[in-house]
Tab-separated table of C-alpha atoms and ligand atoms in Angstrom:
chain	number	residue	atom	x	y	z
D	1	UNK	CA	74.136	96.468	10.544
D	2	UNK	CA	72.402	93.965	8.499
D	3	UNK	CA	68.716	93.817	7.099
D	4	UNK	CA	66.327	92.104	5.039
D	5	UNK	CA	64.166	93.580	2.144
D	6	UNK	CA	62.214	91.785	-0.527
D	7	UNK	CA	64.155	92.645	-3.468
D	8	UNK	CA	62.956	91.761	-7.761
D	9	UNK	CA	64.051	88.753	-9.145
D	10	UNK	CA	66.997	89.995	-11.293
D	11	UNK	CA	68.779	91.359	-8.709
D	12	UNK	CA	69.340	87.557	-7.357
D	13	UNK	CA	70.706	86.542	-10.496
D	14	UNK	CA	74.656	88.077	-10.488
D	15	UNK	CA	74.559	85.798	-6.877
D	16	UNK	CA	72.966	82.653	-8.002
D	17	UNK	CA	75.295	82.891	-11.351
D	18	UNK	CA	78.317	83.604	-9.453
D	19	UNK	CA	78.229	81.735	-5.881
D	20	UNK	CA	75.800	78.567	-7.295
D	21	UNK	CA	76.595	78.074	-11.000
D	22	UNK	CA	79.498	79.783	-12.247
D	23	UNK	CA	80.108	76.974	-15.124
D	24	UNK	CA	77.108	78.063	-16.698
D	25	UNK	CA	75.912	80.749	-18.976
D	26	UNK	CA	73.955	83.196	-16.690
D	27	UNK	CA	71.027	83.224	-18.538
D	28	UNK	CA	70.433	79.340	-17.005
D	29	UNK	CA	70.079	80.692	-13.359
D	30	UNK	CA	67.179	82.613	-14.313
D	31	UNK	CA	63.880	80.753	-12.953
D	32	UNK	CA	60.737	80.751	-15.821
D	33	UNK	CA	58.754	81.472	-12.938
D	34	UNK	CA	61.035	83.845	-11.023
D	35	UNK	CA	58.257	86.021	-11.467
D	36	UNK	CA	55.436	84.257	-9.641
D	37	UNK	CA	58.188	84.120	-6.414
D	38	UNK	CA	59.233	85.922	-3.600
D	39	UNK	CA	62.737	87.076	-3.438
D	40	UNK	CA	64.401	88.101	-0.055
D	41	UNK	CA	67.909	89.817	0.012
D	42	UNK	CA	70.042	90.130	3.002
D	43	UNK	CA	72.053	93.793	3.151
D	44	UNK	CA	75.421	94.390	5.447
D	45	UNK	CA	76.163	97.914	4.709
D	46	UNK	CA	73.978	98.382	2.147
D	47	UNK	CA	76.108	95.472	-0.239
D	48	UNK	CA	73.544	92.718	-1.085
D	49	UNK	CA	75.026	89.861	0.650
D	50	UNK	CA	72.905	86.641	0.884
D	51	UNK	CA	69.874	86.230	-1.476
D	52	UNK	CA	66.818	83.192	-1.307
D	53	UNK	CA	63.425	82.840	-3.567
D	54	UNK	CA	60.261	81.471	-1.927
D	55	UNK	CA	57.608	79.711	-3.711
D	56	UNK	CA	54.197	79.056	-2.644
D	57	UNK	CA	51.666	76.517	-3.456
D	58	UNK	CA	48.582	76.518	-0.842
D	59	UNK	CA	49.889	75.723	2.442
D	60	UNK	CA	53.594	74.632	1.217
D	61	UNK	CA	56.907	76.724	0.839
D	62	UNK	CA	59.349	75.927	-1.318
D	63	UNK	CA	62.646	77.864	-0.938
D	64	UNK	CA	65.104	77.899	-3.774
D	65	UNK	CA	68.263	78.953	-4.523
D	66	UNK	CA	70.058	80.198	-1.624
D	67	UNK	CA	72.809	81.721	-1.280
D	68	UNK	CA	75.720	83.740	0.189
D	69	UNK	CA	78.620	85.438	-1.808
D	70	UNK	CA	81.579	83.233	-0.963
D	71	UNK	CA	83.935	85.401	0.978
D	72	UNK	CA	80.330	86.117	3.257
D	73	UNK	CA	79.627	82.685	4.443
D	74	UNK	CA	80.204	81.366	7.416
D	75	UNK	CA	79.436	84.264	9.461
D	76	UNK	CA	75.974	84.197	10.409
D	77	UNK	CA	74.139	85.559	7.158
D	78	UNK	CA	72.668	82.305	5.968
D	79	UNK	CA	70.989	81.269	9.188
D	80	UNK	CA	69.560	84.890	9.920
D	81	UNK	CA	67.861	84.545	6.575
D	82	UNK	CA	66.513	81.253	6.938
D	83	UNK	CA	65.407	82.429	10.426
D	84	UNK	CA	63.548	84.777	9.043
D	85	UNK	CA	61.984	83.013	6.021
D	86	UNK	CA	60.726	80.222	8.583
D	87	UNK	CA	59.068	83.370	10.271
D	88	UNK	CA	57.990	84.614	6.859
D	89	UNK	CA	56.524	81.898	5.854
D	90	UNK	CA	54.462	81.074	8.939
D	91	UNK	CA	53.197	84.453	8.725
D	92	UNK	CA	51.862	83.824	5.030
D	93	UNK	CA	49.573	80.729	6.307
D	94	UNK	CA	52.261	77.884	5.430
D	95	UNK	CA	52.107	75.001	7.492
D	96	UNK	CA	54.998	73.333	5.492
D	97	UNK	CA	58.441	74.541	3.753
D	98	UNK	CA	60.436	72.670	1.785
D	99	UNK	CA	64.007	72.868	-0.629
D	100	UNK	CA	65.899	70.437	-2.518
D	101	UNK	CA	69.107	70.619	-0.319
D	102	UNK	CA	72.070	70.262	-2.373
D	103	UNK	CA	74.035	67.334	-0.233
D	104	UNK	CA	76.807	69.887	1.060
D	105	UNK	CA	74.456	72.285	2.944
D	106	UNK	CA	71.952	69.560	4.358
D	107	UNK	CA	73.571	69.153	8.141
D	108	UNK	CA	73.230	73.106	7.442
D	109	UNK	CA	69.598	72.526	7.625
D	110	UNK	CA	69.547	69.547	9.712
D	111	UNK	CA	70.297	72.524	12.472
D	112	UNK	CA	66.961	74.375	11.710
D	113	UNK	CA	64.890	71.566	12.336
D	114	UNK	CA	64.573	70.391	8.150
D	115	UNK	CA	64.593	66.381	8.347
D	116	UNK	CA	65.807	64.277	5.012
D	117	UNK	CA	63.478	62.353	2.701
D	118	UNK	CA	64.439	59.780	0.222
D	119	UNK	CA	63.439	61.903	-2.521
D	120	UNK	CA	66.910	62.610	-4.048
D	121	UNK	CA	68.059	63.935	-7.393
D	122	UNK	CA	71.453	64.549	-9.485
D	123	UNK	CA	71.567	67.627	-11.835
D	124	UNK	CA	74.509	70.040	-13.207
D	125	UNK	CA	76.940	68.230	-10.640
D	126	UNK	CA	75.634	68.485	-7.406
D	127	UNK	CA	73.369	65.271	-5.466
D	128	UNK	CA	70.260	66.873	-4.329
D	129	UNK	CA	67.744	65.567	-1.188
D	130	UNK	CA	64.540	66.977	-0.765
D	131	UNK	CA	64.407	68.060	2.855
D	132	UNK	CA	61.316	69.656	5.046
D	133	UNK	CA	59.662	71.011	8.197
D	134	UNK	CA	56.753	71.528	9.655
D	135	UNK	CA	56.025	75.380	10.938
C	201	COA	C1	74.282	77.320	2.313
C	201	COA	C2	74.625	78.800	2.449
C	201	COA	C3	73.544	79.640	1.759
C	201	COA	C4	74.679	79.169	3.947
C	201	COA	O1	74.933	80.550	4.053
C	201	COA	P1	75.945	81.129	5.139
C	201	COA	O2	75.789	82.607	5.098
C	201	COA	O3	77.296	80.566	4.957
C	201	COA	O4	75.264	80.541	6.469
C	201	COA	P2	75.784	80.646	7.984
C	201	COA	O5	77.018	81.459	8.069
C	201	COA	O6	74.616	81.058	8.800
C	201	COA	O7	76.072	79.141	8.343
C	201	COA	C5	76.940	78.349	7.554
C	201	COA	C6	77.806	77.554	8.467
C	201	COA	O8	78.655	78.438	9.152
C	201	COA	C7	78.504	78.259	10.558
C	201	COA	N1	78.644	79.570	11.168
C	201	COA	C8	77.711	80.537	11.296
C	201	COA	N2	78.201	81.604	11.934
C	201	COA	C9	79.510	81.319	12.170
C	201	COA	C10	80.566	82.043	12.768
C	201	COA	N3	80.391	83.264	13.273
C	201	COA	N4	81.786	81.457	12.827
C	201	COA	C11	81.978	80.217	12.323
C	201	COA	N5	81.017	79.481	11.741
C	201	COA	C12	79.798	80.029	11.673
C	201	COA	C13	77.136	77.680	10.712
C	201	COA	O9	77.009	76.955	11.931
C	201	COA	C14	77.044	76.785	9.511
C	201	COA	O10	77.727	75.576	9.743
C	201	COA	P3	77.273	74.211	9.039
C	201	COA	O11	77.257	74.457	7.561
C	201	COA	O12	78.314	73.263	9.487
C	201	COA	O13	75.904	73.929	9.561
C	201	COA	C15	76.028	79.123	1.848
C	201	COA	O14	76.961	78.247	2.395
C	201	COA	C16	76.102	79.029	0.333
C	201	COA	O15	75.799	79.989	-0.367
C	201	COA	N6	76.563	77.878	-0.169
C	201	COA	C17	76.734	77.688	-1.619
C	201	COA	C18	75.407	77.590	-2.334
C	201	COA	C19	74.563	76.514	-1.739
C	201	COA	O16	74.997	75.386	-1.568
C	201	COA	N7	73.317	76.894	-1.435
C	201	COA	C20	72.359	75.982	-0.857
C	201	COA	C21	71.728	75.203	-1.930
C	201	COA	S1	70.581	74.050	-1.249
């Protein structure tokens, strides 16, 4: 059975490091303002499966680094997360959320309603797209 808890910021970092960024040092998946976020963790059994960080600036969300331990995805874990964040988000007064969609997850998004701008970006090997939504 699977559930959702806000969780501190350093337990996101062992699944950023290993699932997003495994070339680099782990100290570079720590946000400087990890602190100022909000940091949701999906459990299955109690194991912390699928982690995302939520940012907010007036009316906007930004969501960053999202992710699922490898051998997890694919089943389900991401979406019920992102479900909930959209919910999550309404609920805090956002009218808007946002992410800069790394190019292999955007038809990911695509499903949830998150359309593509032409604000793109390269950085530590992946092509970035800011994508969006309206809640
Ligand atoms: C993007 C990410 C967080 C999604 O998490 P996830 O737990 O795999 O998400 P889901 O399982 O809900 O959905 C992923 C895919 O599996 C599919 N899926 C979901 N349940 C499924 C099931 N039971 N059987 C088969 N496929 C399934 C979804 O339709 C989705 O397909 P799509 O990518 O073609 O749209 C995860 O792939 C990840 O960590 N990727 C690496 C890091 C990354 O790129 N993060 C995003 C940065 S912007």
């Amino acid at each position: 059975m699977s559930h959702i808890e806000q969780i501190p910021p350093y337990l996101t970092w062992k699944i950023r490091h290993k699932v997003m960024y495994p070339e680099l040092d782990f100290e570079k998946v720590i946000l400087p303002n990890d602190d100022d976020g909000v940091h949701l963790g999906l459990f299955d059994e109690n194991k912390l499966i699928t982690v995302v960080s939520l940012f907010k600036t007036d009316t906007s969300m930004q969501f960053r680094k999202f992710a699922t331990l490898s051998e997890y995805q694919h089943k389900g874990y991401g979406s019920e997360i992102l479900q909930y964040l959209l919910e999550y988000s309404k609920n805090e007064g956002c009218d808007h959320i946002w992410c800069n969609a790394r190019r292999s997850a955007t038809a990911f998004y695509s499903k949830f309603g998150f359309i593509g701008t032409d604000k793109t970006s390269f950085a530590n090997g992946h092509e970035y797209m800011v994508m969006e939504r309206a809640l």
